Coordinates of C-alpha atoms in Angstrom, one line a residue:
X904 CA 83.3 83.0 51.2
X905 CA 85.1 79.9 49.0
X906 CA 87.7 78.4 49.7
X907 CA 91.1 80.1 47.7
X908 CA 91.3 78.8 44.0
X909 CA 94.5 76.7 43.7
X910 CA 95.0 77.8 40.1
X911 CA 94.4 80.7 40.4
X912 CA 96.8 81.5 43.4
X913 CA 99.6 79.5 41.5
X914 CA 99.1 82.2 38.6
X915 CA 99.0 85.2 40.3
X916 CA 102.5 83.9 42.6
X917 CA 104.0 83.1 38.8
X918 CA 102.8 86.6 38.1
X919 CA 104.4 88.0 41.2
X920 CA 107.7 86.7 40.4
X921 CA 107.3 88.0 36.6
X922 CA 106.9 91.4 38.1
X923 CA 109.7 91.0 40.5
X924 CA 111.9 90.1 37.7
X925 CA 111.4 93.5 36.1
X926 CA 113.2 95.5 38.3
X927 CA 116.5 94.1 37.9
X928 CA 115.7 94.6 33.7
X929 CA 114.6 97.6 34.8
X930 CA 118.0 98.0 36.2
X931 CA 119.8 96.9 32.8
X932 CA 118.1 98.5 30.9
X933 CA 119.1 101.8 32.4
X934 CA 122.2 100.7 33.1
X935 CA 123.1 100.2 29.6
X936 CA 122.2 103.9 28.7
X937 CA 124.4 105.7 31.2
X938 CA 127.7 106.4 31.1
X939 CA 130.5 103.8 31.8
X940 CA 131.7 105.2 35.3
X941 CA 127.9 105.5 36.4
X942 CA 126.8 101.6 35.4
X943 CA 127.4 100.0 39.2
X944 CA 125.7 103.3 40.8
X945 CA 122.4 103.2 38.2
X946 CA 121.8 98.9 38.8
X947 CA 122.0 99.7 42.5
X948 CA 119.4 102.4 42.3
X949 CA 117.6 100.0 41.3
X950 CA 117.9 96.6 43.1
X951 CA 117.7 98.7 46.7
X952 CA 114.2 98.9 45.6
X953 CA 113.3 95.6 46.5
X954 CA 114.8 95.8 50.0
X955 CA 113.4 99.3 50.6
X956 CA 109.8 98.8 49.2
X957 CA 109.7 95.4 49.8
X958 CA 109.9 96.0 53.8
X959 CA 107.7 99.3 54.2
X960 CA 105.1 97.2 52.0
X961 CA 105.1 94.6 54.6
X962 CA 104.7 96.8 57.5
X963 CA 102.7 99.8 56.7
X964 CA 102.5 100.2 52.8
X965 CA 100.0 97.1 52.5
X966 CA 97.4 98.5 55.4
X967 CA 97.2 102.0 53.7
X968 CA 96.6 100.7 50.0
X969 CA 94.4 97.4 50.9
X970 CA 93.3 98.0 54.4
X971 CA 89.2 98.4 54.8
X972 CA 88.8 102.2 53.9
X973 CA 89.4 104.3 57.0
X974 CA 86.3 106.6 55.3
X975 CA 87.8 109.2 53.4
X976 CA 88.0 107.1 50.0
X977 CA 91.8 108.5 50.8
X978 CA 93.7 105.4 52.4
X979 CA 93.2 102.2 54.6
X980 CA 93.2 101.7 58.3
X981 CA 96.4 100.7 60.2
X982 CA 94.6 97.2 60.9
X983 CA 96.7 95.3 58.8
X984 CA 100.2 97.3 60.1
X985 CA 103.2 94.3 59.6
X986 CA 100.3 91.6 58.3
X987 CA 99.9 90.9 62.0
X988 CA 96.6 89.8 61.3
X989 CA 95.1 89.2 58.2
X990 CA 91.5 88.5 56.7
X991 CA 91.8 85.5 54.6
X992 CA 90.9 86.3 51.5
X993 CA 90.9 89.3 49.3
X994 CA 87.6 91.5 49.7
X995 CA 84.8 90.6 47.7
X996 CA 85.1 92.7 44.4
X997 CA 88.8 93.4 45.3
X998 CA 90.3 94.9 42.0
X999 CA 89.0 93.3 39.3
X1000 CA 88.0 90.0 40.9
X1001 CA 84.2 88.9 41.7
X1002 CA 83.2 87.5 45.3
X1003 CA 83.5 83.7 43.5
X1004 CA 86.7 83.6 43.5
X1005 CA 89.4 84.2 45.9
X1006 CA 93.1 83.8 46.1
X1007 CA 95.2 83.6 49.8
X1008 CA 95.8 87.3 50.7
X1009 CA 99.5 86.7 50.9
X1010 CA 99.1 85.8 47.2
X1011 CA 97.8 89.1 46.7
X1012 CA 100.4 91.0 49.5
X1013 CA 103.0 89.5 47.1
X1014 CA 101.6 90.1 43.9
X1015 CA 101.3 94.0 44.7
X1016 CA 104.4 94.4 46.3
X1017 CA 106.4 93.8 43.1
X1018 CA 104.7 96.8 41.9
X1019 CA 105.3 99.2 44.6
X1020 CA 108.9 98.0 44.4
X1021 CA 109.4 98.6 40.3
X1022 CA 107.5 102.4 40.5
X1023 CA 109.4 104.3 42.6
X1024 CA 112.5 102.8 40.4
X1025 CA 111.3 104.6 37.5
X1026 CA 112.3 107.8 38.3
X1027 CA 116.4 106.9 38.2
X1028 CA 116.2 107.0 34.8
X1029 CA 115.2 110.5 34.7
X1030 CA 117.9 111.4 37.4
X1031 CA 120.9 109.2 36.0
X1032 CA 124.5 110.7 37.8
X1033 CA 123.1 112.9 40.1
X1034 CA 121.2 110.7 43.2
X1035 CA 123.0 110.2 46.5
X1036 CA 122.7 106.7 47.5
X1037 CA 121.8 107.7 51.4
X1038 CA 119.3 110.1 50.0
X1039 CA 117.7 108.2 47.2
X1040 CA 117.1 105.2 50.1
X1041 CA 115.0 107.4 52.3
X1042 CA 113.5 108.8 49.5
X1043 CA 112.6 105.5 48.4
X1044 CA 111.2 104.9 52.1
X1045 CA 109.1 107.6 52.5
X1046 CA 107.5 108.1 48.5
X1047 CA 106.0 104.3 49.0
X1048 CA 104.2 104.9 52.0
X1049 CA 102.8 108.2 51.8
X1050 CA 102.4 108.6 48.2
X1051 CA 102.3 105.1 45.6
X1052 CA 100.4 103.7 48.9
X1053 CA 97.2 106.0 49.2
X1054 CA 97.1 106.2 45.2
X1055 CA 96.6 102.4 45.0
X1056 CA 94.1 102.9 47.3
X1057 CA 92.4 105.1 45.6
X1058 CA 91.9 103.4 42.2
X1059 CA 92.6 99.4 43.5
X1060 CA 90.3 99.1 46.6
X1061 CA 87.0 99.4 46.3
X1062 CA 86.5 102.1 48.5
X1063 CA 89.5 104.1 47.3
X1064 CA 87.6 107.5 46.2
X1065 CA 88.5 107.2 42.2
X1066 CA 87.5 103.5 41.9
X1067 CA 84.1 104.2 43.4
X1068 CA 83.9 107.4 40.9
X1069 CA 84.4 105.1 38.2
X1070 CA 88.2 106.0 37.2
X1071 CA 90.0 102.9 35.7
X1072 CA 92.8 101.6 35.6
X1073 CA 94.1 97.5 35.0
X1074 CA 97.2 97.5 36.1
X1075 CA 99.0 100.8 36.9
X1076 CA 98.8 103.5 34.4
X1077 CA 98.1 105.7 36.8
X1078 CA 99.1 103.9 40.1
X1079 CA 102.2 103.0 38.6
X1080 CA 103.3 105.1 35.3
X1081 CA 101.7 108.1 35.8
X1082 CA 102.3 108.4 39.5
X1083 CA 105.9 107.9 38.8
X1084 CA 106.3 110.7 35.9
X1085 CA 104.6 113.1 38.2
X1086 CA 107.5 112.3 40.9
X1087 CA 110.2 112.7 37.6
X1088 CA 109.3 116.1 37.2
X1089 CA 109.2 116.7 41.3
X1090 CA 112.7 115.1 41.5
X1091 CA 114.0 117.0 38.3
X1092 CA 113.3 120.5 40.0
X1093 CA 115.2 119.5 43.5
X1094 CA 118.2 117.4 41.7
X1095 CA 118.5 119.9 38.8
X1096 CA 120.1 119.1 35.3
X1097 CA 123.4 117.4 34.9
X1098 CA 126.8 119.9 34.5
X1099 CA 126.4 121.3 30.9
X1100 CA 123.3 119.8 29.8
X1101 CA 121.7 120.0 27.4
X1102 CA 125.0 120.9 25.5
X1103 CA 126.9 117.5 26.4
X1104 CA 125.5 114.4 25.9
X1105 CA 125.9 110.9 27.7
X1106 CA 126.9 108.4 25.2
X1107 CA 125.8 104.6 26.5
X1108 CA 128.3 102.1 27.5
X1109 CA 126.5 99.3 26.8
X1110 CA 123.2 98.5 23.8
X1111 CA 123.1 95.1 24.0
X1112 CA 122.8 95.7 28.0
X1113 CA 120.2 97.7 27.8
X1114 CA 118.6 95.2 25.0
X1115 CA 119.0 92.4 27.3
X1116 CA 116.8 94.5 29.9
X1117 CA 113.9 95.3 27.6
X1118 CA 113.8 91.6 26.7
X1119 CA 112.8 91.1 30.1
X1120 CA 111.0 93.7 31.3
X1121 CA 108.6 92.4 27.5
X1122 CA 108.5 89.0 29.4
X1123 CA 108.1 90.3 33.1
X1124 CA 105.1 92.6 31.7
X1125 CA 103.0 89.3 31.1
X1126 CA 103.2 89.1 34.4
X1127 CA 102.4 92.8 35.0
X1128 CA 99.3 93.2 33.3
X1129 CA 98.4 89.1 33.2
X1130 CA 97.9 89.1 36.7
X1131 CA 96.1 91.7 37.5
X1132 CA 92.4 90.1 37.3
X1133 CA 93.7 87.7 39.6
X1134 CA 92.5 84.9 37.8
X1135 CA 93.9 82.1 35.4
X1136 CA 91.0 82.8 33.0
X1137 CA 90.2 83.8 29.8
X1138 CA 90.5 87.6 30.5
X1139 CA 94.1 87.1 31.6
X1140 CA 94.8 85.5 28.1
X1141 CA 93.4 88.7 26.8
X1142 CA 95.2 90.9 28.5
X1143 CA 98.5 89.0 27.9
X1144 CA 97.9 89.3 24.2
X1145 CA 96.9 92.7 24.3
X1146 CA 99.9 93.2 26.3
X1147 CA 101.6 91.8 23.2
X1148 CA 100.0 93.2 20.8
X1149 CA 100.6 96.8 21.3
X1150 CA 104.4 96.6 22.5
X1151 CA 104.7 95.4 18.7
X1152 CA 102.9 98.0 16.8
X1153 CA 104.5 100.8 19.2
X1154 CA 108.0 99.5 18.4
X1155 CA 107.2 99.3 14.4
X1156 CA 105.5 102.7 14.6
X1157 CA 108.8 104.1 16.4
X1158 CA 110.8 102.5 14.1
X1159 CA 109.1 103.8 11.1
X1160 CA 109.4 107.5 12.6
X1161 CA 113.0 106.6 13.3
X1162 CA 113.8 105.9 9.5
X1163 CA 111.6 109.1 8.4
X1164 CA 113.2 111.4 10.8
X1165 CA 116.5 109.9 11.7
X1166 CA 117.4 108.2 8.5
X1167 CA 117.9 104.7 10.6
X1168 CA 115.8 102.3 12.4
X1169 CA 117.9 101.4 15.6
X1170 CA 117.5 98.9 18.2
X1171 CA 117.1 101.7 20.7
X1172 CA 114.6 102.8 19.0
X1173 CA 113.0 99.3 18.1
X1174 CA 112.6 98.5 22.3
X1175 CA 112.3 102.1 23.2
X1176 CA 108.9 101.7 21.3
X1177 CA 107.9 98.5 22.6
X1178 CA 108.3 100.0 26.2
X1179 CA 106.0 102.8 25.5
X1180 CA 103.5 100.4 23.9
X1181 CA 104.0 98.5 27.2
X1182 CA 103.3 101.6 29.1
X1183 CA 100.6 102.8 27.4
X1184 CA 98.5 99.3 27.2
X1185 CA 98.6 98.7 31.2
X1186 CA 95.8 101.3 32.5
X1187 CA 93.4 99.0 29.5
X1188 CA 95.3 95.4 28.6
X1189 CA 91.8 93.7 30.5
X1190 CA 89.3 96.1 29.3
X1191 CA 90.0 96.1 25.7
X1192 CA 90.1 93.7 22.6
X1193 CA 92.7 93.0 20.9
X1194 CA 92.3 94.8 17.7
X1195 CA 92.1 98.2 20.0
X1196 CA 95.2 96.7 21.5
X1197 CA 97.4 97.2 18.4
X1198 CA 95.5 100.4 17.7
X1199 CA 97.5 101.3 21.4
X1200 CA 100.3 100.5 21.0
X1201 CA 100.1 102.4 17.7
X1202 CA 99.0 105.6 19.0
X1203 CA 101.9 104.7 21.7
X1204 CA 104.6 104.9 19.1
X1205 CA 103.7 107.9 17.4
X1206 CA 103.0 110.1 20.7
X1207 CA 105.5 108.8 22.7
X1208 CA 108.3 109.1 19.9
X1209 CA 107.7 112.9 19.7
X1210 CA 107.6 113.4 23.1
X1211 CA 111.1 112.9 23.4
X1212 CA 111.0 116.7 22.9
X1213 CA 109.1 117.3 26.2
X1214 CA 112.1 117.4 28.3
X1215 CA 114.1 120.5 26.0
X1216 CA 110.6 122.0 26.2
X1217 CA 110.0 121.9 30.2
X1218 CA 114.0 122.2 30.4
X1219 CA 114.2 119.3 32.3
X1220 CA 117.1 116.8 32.3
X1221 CA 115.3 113.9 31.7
X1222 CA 118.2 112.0 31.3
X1223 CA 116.4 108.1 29.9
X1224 CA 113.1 110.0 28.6
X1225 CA 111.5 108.6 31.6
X1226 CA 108.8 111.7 30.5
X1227 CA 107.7 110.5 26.9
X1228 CA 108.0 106.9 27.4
X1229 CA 106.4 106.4 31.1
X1230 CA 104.4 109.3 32.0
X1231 CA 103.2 110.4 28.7
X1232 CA 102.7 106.4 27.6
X1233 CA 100.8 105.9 31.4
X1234 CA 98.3 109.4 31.0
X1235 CA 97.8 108.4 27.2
X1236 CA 96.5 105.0 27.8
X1237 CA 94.7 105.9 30.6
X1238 CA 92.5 108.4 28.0
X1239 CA 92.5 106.4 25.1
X1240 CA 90.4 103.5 27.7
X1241 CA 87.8 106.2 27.9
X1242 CA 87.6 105.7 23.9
X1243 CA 88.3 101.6 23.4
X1244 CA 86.7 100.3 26.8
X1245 CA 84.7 97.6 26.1
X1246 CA 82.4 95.5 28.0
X1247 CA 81.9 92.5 26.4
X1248 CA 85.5 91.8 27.1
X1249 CA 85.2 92.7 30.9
X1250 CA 81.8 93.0 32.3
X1251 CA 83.6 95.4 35.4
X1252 CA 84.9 98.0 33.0
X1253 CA 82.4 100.2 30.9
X1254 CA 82.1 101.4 27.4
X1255 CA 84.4 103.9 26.2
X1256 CA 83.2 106.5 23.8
X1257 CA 83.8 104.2 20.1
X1258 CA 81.9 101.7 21.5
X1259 CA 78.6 103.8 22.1
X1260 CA 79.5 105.0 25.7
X1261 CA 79.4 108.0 25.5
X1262 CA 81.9 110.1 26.9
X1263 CA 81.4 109.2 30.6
X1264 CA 84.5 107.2 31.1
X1265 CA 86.9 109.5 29.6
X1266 CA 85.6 112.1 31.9
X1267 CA 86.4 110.1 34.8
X1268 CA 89.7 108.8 33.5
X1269 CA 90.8 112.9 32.7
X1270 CA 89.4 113.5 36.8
X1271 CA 91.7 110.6 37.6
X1272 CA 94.9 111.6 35.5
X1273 CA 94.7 115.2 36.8
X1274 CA 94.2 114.0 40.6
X1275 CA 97.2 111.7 40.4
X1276 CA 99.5 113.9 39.0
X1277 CA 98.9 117.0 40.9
X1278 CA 99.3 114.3 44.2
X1279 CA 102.3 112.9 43.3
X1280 CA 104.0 116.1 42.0
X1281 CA 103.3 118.0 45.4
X1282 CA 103.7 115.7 47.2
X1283 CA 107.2 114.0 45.7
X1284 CA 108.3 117.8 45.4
X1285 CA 108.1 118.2 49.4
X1286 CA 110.0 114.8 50.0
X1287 CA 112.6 115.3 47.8
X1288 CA 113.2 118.6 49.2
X1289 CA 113.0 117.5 52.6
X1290 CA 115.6 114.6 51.8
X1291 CA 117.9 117.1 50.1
X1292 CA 117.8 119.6 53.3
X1293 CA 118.4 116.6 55.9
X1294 CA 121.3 114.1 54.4
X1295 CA 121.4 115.1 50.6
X1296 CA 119.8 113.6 47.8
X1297 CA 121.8 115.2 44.5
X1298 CA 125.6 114.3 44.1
X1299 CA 127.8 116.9 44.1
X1300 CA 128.6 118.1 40.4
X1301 CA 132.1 116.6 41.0
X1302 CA 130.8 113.2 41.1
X1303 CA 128.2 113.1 38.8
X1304 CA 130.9 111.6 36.0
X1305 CA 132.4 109.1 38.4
X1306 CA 129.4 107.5 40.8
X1307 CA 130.4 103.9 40.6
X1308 CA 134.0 105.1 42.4
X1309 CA 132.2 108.2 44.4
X1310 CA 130.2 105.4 45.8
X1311 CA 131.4 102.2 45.5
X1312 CA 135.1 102.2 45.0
X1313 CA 134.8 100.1 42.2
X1314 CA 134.4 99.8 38.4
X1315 CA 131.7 98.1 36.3
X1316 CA 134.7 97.0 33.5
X1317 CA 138.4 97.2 32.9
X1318 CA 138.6 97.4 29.6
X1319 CA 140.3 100.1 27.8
X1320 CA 141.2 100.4 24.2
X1321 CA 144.3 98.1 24.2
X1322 CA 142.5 94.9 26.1
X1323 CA 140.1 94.9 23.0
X1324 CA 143.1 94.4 21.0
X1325 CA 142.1 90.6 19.1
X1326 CA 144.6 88.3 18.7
X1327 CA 144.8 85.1 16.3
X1328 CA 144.8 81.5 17.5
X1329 CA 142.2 78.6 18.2
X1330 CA 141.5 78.0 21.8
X1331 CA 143.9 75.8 23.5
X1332 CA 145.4 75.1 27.0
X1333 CA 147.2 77.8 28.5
X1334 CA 151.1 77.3 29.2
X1335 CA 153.4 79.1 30.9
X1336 CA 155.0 81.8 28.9
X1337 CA 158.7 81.8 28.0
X1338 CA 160.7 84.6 29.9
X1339 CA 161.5 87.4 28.1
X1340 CA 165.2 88.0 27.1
X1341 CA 167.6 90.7 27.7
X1342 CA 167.0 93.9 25.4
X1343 CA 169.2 93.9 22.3
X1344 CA 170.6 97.2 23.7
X1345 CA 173.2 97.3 26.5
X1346 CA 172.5 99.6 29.5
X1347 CA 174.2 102.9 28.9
X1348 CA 173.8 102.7 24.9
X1349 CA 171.4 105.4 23.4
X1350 CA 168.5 104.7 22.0
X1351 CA 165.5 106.5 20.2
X1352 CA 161.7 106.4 21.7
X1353 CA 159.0 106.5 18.8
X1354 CA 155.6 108.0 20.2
X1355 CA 152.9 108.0 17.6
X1356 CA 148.7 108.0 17.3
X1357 CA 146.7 105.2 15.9
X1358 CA 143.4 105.3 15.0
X1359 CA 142.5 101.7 17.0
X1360 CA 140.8 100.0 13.9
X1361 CA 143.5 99.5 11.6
X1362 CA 145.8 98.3 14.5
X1363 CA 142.6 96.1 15.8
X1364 CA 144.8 92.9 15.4
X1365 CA 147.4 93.4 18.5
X1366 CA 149.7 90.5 17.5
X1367 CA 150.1 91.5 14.1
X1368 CA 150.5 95.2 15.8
X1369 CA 153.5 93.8 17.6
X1370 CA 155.0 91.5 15.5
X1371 CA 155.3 94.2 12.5
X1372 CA 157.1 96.4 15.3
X1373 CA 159.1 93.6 16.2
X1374 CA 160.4 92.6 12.6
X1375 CA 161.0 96.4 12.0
X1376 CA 163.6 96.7 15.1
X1377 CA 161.8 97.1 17.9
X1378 CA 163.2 96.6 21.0
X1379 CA 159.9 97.1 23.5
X1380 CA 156.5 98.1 22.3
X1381 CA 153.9 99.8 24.5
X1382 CA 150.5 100.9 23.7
X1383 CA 148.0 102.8 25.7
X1384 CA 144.5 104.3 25.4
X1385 CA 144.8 107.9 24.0
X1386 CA 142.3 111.4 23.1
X1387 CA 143.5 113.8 20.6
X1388 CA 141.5 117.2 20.6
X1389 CA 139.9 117.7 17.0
X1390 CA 139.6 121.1 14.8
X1391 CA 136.0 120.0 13.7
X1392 CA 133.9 118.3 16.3
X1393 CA 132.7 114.7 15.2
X1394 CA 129.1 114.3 15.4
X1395 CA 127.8 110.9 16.2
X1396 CA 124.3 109.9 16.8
X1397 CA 123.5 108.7 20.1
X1398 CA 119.9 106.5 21.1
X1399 CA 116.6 108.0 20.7
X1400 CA 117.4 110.6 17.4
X1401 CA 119.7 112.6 20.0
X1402 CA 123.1 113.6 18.2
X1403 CA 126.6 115.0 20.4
X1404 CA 129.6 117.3 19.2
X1405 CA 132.7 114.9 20.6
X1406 CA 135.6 117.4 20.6
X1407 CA 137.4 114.7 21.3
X1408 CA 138.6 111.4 19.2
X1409 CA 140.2 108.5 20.6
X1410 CA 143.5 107.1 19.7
X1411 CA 146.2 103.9 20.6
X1412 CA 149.0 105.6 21.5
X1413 CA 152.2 103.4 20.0
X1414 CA 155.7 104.2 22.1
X1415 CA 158.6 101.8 20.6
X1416 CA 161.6 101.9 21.7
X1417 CA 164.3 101.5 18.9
X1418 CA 167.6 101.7 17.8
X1419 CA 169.1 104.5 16.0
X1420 CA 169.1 102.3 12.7
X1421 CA 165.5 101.3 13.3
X1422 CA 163.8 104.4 13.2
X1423 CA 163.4 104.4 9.9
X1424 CA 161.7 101.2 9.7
X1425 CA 159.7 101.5 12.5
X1426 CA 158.0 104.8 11.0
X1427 CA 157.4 103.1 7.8
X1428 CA 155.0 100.6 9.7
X1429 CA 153.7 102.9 11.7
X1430 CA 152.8 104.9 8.6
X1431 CA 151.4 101.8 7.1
X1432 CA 148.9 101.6 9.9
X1433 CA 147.6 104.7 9.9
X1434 CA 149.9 106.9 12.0
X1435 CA 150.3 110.8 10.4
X1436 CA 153.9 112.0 10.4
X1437 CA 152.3 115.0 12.4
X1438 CA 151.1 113.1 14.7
X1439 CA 154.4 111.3 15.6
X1440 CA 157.3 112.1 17.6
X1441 CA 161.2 110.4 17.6
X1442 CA 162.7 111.6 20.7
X1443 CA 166.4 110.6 22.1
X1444 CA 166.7 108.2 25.0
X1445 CA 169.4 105.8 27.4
X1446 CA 168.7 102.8 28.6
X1447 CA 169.0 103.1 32.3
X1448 CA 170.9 100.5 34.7
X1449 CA 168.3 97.9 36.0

């Protein structure tokens, strides 16, 4: 056996933090698509994933997925159990990788972890608001080691029983995407669907968030599918670029269908697309060229996009389309290598069907798809439901609205619709701010309290809100965050082509406090910014004794 390459282990380590890096966009970019209350509760879902995984890896997930084959083609020995003691290298033929060339197996422990920890986090997408923190840890626990574990086995070792048949699969289309949708639906049927869905909607709290995280889940997929030959060679250049390649002609495809259906081209759409393409190219990114890349990621785009319908179809809450991006994108690119496989671009994959193959491969990738589907689904459906009959593993409908408090105690922001008030001014040093003086009105007098609704764009300027009040005869001004119930519903369109009835609008509510000879004044700038006579109240009031 050679010695370990030392370029080759310094790529696939690079590789291994890449991959790591994807889970906490992973994180963001859920966590920008859930409701505000629910943001601390979603990016925790996700970052307990690399404590979780990362220690069951170590001790038992490792053994059963890259252990010598205990002789079923099923799952590994327990030699390996805590890498207590550990074969130098990788087995010859490991993966992708010939006997010439060989990285440190702690290279390769590392490498894989980062993908056992990043597909079990998948699935809080589909089950946004309703996980229990306890449950979803054990669930995390136990779905690593009995199920991702023996599946990697199957199709990454070589004596896993579907990489001996011939199944396929670069770096995790099935091990990783479609394993994962299979445990969505499981999950879906134990959690159940959110209160009122599919009639209310979940607007996002944050785009850019969740544009942030597909930026780096792009970049961390480089990683993902670069590494997965294990060398720093001309086949990882090719699967980087394919990698590329078909995360841009998804997103343009998306976007086109966007625009034809939709009438806009979003930026949800734009990385919703790329993701798919990103999805749908791992199972082939080192088995294919590049021009079959972009045809893909094409194909991605197109299926994908109208798979967003899936989840109304199966009545599923799907909340993040976890269904059409992941699972759909991880089966269809595992077919479509059974068409575009090509050798001369890796002698260890096979011809697909366009390239005079025949139809052999896609035979064995449909045996492949089928057989990790039906394994993941029963068996995610019986932990899930064991989980939910021992300590719980759906919120109660109470909480689903409110996790980050439920949970945490805490908020992910404190901003309302008055602390987005602007104000003028250049930045300059802070100084302490004169006291305020006595109100113009002596305790004991009466005054009059002016309540009215503002719709918060015109009054967007908060100094020149005040000031106008001021100049008018205010005495105090106070404005909160208000929601006024609407005749007509107001449609708005939310990511993805999904549209929501909001029954209710939201306002600034304006209370000023004004003399009797003010009132006047003050309603004709409250009128001036927007405020309906209907909508606004003049009430009598005293000034009480401090």
């Amino acid at each position: 056996m050679s010695a370990p390459n030392a370029g080759d282990t310094a790529w696939v380590l690079v590789c291994a933090g890449l991959v790591l890096f994807m889970t906490p966009g992973l994180a963001a970019f859920y966590g920008g698509m859930v409701r505000t209350r629910n943001v601390l509760a979603m990016l925790q879902q996700n970052m307990i994933a690399l404590g979780v995984v990362s220690l069951t890896w170590v001790l038992v997930g490792y053994t059963i997925a890259f252990g010598d084959d205990a002789g079923s083609g099923l799952f590994g020995n327990l030699e390996l159990f805590g890498l207590t003691d550990l074969k130098v290298p990788p087995a010859p033929n490991l993966h992708v990788v010939d006997g010439r060339i060989t990285i440190p197996t702690l290279a390769f422990v590392l490498f894989q972890m980062m993908f056992a920890v990043i597909t079990p986090a998948l699935v809080t997408g589909a089950t946004a608001g309703r996980l229990r923190f306890g449950g979803w840890v054990l669930f995390l626990a136990v779905w690593s080691t009995v199920v991702y574990a023996p599946i990697a086995h199957w199709l990454w070792h070589p004596g896993g029983w579907l990489a001996k048949f011939g199944t396929q699969d670069w770096a995790g289309g099935l091990v990783v995407h479609a394993s994962a949708g299979a445990a969505v639906l499981a999950v879906l049927l134990v959690v159940g669907r959110r209160r009122d869905w599919p009639h209310t909607a979940a607007p996002p709290n944050s785009i850019p968030l969740t544009i942030v995280g597909a930026g780096i889940l792009w970049f961390g997929w480089f990683g993902f599918n670069g590494g997965d030959g294990l060398q720093a060679n001309g086949l990882a250049a090719q699967a980087v670029l394919n990698t590329h390649l078909a995360a841009a002609a998804a997103m343009l495809v998306w976007l086109a269908l966007e625009r034809v259906t939709d009438g806009h081209s979003t930026v949800v759409g734009a990385v919703s697309g790329a993701v798919a393409g990103l999805a749908t190219v791992t199972p082939t990114a080192g088995y294919v060229n590049a021009a079959s890349a972009v045809a893909i990621g094409a194909l991605a785009g197109l299926v994908c996009h109208f798979a967003l319908k899936l989840k109304y179809l199966l009545r599923l809450d799907d909340a993040l389309d976890v269904l059409a991006v992941h699972f759909v994108g991880g089966m269809l690119g595992t077919l479509l290598l059974g068409l575009f496989g090509n050798r001369g671009v890796n002698p260890l994959g096979a011809d697909g069907l366009f390239l005079g193959g025949g139809g052999g491969l896609l035979w064995r990738q449909l045996v492949g798809v089928v057989s990790v589907v039906a394994f993941s689904f029963v068996l995610t459906w019986l932990i899930a439901a064991g989980v939910q009959a021992l300590i719980g593993l759906r919120v109660p409908p109470a909480d689903q609205e409110r996790l980050d408090q439920a949970q945490q105690g805490a908020d992910a922001y404190h901003l309302g619709g008055v602390t987005s008030l602007t104000v003028p001014g250049a930045p300059r040093r802070r100084t302490a701010a004169a006291p305020a003086g006595e109100p113009s009105v002596p305790p004991g007098q009466r005054v009059r309290v002016v309540t009215a609704l503002l719709e918060p764009d015109p009054a967007a300027n908060s100094a020149d809100l005040r000031d106008a009040l001021l100049r008018a005869g205010a005495i105090s001004v106070i404005v909160s965050d208000a929601a006024v119930a609407t005749t007509t519903p107001q449609a708005s369109l939310l990511p993805r082509g999904y549209w929501q009835d909001q029954p209710l609008s939201a306002r600034l509510r304006v209370t000023v406090l004004v003399g009797a000879d003010g009132v006047g004044a003050v309603l004709d700038e409250l009128d001036r910014m927007g405020a309906r006579r209907s909508d606004t109240f003049v009430q009598e009031a005293e000034r009480v004794q401090s």
